[in-house]
JSON list of C-alpha atoms in Angstrom, two decimals:
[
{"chain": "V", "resi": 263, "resn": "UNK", "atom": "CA", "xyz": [159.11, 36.04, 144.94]},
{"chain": "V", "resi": 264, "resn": "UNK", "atom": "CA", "xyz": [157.14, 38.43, 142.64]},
{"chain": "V", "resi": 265, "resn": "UNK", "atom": "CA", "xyz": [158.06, 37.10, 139.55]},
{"chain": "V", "resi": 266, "resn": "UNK", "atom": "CA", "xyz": [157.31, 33.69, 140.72]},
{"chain": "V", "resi": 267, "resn": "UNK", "atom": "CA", "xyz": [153.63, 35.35, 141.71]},
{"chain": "V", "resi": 268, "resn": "UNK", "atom": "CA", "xyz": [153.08, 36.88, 139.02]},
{"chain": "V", "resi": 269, "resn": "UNK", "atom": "CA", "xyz": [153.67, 33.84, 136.54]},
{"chain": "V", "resi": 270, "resn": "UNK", "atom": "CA", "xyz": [151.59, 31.91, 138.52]},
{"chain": "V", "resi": 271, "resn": "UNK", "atom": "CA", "xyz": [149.17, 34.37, 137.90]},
{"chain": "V", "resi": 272, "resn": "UNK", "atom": "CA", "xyz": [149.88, 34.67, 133.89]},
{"chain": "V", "resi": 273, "resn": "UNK", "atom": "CA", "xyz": [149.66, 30.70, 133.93]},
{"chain": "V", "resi": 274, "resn": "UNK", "atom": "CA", "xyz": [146.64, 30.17, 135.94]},
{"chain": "V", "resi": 275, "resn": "UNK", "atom": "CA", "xyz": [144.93, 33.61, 133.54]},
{"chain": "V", "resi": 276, "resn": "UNK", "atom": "CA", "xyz": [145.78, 31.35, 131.14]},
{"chain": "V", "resi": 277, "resn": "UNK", "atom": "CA", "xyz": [143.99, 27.94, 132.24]},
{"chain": "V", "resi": 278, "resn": "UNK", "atom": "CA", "xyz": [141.31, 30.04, 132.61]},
{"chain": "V", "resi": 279, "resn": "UNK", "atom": "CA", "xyz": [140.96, 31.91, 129.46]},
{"chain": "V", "resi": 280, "resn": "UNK", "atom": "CA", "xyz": [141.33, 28.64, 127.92]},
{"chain": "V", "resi": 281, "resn": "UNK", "atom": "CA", "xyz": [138.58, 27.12, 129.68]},
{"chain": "V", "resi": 282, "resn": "UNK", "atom": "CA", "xyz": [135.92, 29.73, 128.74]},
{"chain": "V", "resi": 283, "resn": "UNK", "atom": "CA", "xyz": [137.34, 29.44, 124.83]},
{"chain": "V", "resi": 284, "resn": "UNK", "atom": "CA", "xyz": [136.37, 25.81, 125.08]},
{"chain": "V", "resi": 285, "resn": "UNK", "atom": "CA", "xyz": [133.37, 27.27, 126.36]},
{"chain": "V", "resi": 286, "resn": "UNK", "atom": "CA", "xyz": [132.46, 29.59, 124.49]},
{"chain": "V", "resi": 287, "resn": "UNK", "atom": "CA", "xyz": [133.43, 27.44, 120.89]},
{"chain": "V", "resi": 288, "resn": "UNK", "atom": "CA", "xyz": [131.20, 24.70, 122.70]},
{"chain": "V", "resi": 289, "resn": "UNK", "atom": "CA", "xyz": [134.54, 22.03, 121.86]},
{"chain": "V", "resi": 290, "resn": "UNK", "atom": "CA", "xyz": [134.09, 18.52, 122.64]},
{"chain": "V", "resi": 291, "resn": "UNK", "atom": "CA", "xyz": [136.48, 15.40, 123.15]},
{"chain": "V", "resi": 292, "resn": "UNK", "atom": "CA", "xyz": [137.78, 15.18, 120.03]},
{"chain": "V", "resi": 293, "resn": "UNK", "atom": "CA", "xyz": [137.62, 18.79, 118.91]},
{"chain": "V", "resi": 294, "resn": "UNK", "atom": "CA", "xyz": [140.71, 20.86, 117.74]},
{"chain": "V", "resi": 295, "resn": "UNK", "atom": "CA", "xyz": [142.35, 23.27, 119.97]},
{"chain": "V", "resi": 296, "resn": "UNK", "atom": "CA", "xyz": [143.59, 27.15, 118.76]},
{"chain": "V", "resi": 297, "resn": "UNK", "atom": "CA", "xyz": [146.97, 26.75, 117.33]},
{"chain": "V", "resi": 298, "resn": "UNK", "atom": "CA", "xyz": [150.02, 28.17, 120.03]},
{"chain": "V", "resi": 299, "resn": "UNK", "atom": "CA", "xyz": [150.17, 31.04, 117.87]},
{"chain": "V", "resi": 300, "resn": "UNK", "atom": "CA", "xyz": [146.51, 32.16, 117.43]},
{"chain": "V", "resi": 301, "resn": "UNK", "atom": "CA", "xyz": [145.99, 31.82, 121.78]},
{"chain": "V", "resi": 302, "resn": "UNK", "atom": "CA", "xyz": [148.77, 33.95, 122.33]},
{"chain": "V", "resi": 303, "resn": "UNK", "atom": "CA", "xyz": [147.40, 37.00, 120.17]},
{"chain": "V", "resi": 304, "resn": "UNK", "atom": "CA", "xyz": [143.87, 36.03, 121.71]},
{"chain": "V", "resi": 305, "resn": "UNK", "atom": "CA", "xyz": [145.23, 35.72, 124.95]},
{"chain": "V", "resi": 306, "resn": "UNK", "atom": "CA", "xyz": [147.86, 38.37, 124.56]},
{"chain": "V", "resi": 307, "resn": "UNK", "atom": "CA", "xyz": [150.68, 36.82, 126.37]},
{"chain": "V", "resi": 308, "resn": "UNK", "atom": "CA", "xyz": [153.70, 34.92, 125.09]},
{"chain": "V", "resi": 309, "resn": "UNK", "atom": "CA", "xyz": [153.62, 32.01, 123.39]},
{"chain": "V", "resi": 310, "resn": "UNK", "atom": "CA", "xyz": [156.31, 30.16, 125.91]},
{"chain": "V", "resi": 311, "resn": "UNK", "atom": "CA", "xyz": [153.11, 31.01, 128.22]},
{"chain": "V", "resi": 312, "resn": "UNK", "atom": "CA", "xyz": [150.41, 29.39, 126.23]},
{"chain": "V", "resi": 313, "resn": "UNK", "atom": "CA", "xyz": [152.97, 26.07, 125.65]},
{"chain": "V", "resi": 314, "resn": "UNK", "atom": "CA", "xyz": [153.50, 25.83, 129.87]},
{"chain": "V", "resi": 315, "resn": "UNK", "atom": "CA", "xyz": [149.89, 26.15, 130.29]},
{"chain": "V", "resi": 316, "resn": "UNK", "atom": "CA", "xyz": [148.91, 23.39, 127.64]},
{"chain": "V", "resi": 317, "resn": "UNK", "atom": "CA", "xyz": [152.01, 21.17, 128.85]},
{"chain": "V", "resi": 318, "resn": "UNK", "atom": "CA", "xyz": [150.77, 21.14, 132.33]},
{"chain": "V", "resi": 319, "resn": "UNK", "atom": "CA", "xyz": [146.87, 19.96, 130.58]},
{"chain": "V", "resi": 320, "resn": "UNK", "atom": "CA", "xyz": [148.67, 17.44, 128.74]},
{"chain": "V", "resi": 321, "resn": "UNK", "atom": "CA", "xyz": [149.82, 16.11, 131.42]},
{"chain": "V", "resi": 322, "resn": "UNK", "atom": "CA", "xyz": [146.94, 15.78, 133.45]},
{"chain": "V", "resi": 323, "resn": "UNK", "atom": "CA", "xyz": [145.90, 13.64, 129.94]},
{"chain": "V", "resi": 324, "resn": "UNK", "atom": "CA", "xyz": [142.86, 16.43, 129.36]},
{"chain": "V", "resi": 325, "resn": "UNK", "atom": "CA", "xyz": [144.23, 17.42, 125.82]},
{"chain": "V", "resi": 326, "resn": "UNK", "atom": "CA", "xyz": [147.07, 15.31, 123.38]},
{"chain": "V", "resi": 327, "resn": "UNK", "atom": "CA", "xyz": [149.17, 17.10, 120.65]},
{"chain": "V", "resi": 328, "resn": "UNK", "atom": "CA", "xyz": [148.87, 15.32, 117.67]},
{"chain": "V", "resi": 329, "resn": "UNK", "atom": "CA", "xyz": [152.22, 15.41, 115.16]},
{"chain": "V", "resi": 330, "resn": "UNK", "atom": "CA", "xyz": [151.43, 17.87, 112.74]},
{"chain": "V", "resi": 331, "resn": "UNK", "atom": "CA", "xyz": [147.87, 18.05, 113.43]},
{"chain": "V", "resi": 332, "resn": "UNK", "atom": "CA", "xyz": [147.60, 20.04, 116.23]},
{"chain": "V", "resi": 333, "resn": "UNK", "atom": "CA", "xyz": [146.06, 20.09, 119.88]},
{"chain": "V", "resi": 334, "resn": "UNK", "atom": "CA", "xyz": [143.12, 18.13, 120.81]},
{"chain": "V", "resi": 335, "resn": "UNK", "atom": "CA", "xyz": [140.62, 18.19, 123.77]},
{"chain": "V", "resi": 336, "resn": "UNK", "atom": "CA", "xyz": [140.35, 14.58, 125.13]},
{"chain": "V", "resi": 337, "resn": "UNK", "atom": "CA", "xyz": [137.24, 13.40, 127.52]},
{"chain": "V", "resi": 338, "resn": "UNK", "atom": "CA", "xyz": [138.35, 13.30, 130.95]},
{"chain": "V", "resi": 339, "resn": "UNK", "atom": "CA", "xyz": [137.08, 10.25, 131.72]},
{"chain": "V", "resi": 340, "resn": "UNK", "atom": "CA", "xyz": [139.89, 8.27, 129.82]},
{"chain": "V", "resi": 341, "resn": "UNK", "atom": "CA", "xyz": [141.93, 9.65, 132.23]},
{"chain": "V", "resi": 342, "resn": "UNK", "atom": "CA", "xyz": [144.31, 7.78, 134.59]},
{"chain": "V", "resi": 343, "resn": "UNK", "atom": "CA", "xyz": [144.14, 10.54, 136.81]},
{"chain": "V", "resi": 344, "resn": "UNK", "atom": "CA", "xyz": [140.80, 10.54, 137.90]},
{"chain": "V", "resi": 345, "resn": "UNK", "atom": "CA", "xyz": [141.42, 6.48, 138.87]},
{"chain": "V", "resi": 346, "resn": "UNK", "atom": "CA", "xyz": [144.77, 8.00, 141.03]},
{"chain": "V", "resi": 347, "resn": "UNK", "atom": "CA", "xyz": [142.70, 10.35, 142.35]},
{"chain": "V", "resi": 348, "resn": "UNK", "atom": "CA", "xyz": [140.18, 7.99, 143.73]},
{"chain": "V", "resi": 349, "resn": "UNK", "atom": "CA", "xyz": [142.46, 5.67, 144.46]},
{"chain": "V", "resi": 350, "resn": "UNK", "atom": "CA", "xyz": [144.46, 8.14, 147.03]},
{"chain": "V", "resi": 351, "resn": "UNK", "atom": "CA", "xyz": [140.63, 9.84, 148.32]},
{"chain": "V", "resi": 352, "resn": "UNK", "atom": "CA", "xyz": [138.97, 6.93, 148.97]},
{"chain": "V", "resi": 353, "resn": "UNK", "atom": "CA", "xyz": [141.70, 5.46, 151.17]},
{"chain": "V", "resi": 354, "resn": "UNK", "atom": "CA", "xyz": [140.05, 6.82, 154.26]},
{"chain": "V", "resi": 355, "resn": "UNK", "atom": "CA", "xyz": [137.00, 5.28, 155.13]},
{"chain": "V", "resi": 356, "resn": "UNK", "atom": "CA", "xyz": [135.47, 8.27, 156.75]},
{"chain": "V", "resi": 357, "resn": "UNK", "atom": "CA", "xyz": [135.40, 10.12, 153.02]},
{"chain": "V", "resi": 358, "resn": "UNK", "atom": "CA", "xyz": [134.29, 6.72, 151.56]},
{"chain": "V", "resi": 359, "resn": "UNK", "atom": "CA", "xyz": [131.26, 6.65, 153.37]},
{"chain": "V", "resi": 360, "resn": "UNK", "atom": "CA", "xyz": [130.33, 10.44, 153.13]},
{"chain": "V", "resi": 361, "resn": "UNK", "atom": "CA", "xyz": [130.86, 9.89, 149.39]},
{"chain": "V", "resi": 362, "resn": "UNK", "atom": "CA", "xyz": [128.49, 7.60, 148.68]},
{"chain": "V", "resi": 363, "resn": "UNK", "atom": "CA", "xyz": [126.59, 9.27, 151.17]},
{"chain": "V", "resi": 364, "resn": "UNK", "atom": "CA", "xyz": [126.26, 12.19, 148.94]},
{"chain": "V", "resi": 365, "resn": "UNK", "atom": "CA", "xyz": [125.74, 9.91, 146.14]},
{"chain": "V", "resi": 366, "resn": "UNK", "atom": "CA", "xyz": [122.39, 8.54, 147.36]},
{"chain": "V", "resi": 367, "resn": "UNK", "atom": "CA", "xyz": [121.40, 12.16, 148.13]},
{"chain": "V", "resi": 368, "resn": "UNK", "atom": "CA", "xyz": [122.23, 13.64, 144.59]},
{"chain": "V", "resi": 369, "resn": "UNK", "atom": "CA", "xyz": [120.57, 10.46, 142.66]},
{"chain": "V", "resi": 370, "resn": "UNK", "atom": "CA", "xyz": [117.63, 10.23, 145.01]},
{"chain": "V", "resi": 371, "resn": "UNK", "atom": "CA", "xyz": [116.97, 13.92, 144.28]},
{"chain": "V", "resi": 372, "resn": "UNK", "atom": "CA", "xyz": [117.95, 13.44, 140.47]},
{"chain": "V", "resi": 373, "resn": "UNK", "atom": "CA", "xyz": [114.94, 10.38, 139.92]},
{"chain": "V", "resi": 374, "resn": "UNK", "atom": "CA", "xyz": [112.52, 12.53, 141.56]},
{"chain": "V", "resi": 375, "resn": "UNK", "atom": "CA", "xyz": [113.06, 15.37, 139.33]},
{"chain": "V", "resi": 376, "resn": "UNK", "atom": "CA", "xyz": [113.11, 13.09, 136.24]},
{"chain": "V", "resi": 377, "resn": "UNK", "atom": "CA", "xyz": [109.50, 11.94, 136.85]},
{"chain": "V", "resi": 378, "resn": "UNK", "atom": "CA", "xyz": [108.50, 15.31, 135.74]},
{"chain": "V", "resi": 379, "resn": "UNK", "atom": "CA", "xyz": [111.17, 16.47, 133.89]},
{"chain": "V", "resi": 380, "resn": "UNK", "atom": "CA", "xyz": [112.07, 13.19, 131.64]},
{"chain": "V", "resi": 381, "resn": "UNK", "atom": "CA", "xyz": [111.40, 13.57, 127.77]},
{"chain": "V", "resi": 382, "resn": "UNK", "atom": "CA", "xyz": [111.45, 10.82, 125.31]},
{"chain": "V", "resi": 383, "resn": "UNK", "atom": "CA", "xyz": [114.81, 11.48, 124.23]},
{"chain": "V", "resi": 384, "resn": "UNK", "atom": "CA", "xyz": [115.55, 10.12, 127.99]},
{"chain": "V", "resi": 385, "resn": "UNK", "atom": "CA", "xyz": [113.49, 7.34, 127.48]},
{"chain": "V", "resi": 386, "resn": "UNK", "atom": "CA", "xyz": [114.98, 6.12, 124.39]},
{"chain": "V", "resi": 387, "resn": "UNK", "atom": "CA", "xyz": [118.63, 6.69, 125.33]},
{"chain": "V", "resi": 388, "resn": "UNK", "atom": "CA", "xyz": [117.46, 4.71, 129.01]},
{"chain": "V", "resi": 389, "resn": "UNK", "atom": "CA", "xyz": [116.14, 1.61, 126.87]},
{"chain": "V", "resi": 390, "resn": "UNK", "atom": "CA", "xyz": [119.59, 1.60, 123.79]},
{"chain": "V", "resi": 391, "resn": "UNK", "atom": "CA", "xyz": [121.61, 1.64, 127.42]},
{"chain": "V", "resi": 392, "resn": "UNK", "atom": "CA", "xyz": [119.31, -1.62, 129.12]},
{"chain": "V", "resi": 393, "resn": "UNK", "atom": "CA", "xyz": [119.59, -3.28, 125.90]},
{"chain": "V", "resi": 394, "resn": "UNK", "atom": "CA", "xyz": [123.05, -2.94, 125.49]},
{"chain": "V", "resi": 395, "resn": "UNK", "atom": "CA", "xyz": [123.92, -4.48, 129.21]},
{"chain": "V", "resi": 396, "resn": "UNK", "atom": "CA", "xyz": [121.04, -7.12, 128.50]},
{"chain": "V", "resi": 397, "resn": "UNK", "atom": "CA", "xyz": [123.65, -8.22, 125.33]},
{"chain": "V", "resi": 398, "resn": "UNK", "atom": "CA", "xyz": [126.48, -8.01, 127.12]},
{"chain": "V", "resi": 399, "resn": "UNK", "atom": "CA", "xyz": [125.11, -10.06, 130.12]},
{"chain": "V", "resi": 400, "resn": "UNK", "atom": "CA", "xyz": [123.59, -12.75, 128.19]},
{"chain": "V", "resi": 401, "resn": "UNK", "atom": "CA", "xyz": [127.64, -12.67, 126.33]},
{"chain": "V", "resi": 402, "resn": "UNK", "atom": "CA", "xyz": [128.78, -13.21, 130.12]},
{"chain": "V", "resi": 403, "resn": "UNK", "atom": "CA", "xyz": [130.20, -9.62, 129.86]},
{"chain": "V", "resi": 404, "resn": "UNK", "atom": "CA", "xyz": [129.69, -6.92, 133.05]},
{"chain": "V", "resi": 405, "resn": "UNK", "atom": "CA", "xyz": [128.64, -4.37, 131.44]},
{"chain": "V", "resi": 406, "resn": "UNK", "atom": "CA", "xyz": [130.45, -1.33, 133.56]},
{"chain": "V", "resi": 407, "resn": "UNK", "atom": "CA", "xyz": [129.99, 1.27, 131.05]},
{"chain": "V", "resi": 408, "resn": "UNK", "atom": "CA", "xyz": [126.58, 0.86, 130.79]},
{"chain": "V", "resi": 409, "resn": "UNK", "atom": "CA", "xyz": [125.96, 0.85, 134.51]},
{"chain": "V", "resi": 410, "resn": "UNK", "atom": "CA", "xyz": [127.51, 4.14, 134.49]},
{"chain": "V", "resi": 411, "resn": "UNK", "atom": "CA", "xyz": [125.63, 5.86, 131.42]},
{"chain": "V", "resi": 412, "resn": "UNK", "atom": "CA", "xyz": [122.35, 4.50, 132.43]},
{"chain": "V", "resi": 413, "resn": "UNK", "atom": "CA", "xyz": [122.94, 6.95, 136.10]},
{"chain": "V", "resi": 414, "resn": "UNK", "atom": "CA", "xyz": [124.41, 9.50, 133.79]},
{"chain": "V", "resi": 415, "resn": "UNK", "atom": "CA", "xyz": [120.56, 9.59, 131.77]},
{"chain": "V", "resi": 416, "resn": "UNK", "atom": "CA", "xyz": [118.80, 9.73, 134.98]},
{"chain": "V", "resi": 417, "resn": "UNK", "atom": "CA", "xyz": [121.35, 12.66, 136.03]},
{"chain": "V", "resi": 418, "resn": "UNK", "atom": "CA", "xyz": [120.45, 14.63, 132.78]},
{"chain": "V", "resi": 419, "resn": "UNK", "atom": "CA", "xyz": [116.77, 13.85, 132.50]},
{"chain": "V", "resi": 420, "resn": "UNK", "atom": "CA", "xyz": [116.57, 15.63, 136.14]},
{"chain": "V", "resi": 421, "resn": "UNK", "atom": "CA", "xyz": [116.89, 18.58, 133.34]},
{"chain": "V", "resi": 422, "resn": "UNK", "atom": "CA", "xyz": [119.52, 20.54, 136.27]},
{"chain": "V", "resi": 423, "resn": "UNK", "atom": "CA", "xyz": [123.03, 21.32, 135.19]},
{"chain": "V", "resi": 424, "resn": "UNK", "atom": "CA", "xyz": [124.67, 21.74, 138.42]},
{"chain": "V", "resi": 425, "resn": "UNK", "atom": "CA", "xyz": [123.48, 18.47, 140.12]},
{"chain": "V", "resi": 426, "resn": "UNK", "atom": "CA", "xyz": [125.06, 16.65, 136.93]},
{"chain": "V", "resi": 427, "resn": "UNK", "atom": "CA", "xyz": [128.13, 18.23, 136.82]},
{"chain": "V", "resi": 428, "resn": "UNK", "atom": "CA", "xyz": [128.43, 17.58, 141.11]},
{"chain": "V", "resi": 429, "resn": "UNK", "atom": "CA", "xyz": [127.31, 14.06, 139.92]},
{"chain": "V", "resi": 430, "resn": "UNK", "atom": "CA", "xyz": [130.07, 13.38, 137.18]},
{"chain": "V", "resi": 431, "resn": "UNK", "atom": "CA", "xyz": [133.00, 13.71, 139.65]},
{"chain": "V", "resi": 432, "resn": "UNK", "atom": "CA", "xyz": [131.66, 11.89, 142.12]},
{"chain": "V", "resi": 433, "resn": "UNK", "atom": "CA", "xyz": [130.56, 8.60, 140.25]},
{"chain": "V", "resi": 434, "resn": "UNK", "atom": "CA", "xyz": [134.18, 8.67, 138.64]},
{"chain": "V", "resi": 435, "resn": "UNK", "atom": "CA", "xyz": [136.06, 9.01, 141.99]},
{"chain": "V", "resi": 436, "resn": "UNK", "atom": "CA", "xyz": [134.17, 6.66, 143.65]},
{"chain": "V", "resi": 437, "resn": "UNK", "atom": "CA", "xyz": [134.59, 4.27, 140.44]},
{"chain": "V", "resi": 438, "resn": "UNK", "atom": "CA", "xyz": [136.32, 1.37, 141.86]},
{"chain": "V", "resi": 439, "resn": "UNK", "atom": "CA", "xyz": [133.34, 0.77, 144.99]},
{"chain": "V", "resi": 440, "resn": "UNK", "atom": "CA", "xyz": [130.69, 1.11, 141.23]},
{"chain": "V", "resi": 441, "resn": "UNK", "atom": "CA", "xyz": [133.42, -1.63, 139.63]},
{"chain": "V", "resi": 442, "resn": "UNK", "atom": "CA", "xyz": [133.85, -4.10, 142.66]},
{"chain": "V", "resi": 443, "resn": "UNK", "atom": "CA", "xyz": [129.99, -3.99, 143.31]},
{"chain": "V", "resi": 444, "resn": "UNK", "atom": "CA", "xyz": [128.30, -4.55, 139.85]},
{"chain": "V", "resi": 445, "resn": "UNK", "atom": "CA", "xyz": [131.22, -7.78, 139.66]},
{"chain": "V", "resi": 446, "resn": "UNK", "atom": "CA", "xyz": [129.94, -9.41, 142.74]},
{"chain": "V", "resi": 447, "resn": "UNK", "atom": "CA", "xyz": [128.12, -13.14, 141.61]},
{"chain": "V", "resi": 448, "resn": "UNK", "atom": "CA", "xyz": [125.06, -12.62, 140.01]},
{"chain": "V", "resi": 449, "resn": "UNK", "atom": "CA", "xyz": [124.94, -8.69, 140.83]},
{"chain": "V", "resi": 450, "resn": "UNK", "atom": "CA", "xyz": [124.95, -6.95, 137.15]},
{"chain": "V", "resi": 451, "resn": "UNK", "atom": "CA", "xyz": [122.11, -9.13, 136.56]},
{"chain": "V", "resi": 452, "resn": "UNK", "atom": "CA", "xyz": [120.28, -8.06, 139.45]},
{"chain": "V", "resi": 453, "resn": "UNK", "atom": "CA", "xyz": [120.99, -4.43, 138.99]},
{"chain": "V", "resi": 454, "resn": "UNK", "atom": "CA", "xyz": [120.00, -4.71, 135.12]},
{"chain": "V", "resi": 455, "resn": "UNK", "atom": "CA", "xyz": [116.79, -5.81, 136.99]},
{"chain": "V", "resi": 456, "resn": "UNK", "atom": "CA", "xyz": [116.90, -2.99, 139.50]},
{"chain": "V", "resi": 457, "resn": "UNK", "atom": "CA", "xyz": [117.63, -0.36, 136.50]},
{"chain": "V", "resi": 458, "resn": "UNK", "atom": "CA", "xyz": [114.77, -1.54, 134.74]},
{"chain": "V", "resi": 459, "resn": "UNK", "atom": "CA", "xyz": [112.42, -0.89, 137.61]},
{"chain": "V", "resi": 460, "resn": "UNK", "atom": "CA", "xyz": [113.48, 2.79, 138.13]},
{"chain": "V", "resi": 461, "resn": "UNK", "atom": "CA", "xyz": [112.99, 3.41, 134.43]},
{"chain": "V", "resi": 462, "resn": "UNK", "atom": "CA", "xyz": [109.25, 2.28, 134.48]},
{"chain": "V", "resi": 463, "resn": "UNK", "atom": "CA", "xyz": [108.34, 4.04, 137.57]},
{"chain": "V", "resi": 464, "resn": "UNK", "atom": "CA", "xyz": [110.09, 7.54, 136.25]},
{"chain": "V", "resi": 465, "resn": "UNK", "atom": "CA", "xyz": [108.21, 6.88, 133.40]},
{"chain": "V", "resi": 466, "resn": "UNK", "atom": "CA", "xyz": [104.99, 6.48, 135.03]},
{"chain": "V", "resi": 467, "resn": "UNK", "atom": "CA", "xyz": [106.25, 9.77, 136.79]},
{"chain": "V", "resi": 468, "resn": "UNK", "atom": "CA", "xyz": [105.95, 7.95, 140.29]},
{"chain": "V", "resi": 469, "resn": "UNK", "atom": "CA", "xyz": [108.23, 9.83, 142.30]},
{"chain": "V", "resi": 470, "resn": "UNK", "atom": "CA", "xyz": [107.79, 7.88, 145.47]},
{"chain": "V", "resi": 471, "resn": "UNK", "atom": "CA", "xyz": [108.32, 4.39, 143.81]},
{"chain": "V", "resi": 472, "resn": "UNK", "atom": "CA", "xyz": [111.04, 5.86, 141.61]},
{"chain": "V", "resi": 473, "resn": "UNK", "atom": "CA", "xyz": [112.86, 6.85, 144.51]},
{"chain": "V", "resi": 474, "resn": "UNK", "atom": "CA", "xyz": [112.20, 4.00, 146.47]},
{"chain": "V", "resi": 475, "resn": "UNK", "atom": "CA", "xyz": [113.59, 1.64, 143.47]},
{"chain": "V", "resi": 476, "resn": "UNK", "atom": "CA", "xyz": [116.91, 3.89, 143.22]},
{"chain": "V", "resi": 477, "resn": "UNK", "atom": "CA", "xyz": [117.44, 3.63, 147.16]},
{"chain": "V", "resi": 478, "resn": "UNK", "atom": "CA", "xyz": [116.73, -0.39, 147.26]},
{"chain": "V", "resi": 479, "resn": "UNK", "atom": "CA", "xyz": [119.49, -0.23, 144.33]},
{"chain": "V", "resi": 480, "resn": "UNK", "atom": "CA", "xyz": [122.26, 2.09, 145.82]},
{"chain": "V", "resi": 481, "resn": "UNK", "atom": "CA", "xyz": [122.05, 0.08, 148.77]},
{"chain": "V", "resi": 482, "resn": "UNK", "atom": "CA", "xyz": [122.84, -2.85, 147.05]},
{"chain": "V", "resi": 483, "resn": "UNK", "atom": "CA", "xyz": [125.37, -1.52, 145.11]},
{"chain": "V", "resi": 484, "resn": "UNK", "atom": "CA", "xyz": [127.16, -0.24, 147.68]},
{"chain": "V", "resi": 485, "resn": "UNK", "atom": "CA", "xyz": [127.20, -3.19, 150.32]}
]
């Protein structure tokens, strides 16, 4: 029993230390890992360790090994899981509604901050998004990664790191209600519309007609 504690202990040490090294190195999707050899003598523990503890990431499809390349961080929202996850928390209806509950609370909150807090570099990235749904609409394409970047702007410009990063999760487990909404009839039009509006009024830095725009649109999308 105190073996199996303590390598539960080395492992999870492990996923840690790994996590603030991504940190710390400021590694994106895409970015190259530490070899096996140099996070053992950074980590100090065995490298039969370090492999269990980036098998087990690898599995949860957060990092791939390349042959003969090396390890690679991967973005987590290519990941199956997070749909399996959703899939299996969203099948009670109690946690479906609290979820987008929480949703509306942390986007609400999120526009009003923007209209003081947006920058042009907001702005800009809000009207490349628009225009790429507008060309996929008018190509009789939903455009369901731009629904989800154009939230993701509004989540940054509110300029505060820990409502994003409740945000992120959230949007992706609730994924398939953002997915079946936006492909009702003549919806992703309408919410182009709708995304439009809240851009002009944070932009105006109207906080109540901001917010106002953002509820009318959550409610839609989540009829």
């Amino acid at each position: 029993m105190t073996d199996s504690s303590t390598n539960r202990k080395v492992y999870e040490g492990i996923l840690m230390q790994l996590n603030e090294i991504i940190a710390e190195e400021n590694l994106r999707p895409g970015d190259k890992l530490p070899s096996e050899r140099e996070l053992s003598e950074r980590l100090s523990v065995g490298r039969s360790s370090v492999r269990e503890a980036l098998r087990a990431l690898e599995l949860l499809g957060l990092i791939e090994t390349r042959r003969g390349e090396g390890t690679f961080l991967k973005h987590y929202r290519h990941n199956r899981l997070i749909d399996l996850l959703g899939s299996y928390i969203l099948r009670d209806a109690k946690t479906k509604k609290d979820l987008v509950e929480m949703r509306k609370i942390l986007e609400l909150d999120a526009v009003r901050l923007a209209c003081t807090r947006a920058g042009t570099r907001h702005f800009e990235e809000m009207e490349r998004i628009l225009d790429s749904a507008w060309d996929k609409l008018e190509r009789g394409e939903i455009p369901w990664e731009e629904d989800y970047l154009f939230h993701r702007v509004i989540c940054r410009s509110s300029r505060n790191s820990v409502l994003h990063r409740i945000w992120a999760p959230l949007v992706e487990y609730s994924g398939g209600i953002r997915k079946d909404s936006i492909a009702r009839e003549g919806r992703a039009r309408i919410a182009h519309q709708e995304h439009v509006q809240v851009m002009e009024a944070i932009r105006e830095g109207n906080a109540v007609k901001a917010m106002e725009y953002m509820k009318v649109h959550l409610d839609n999308s989540m009829l």
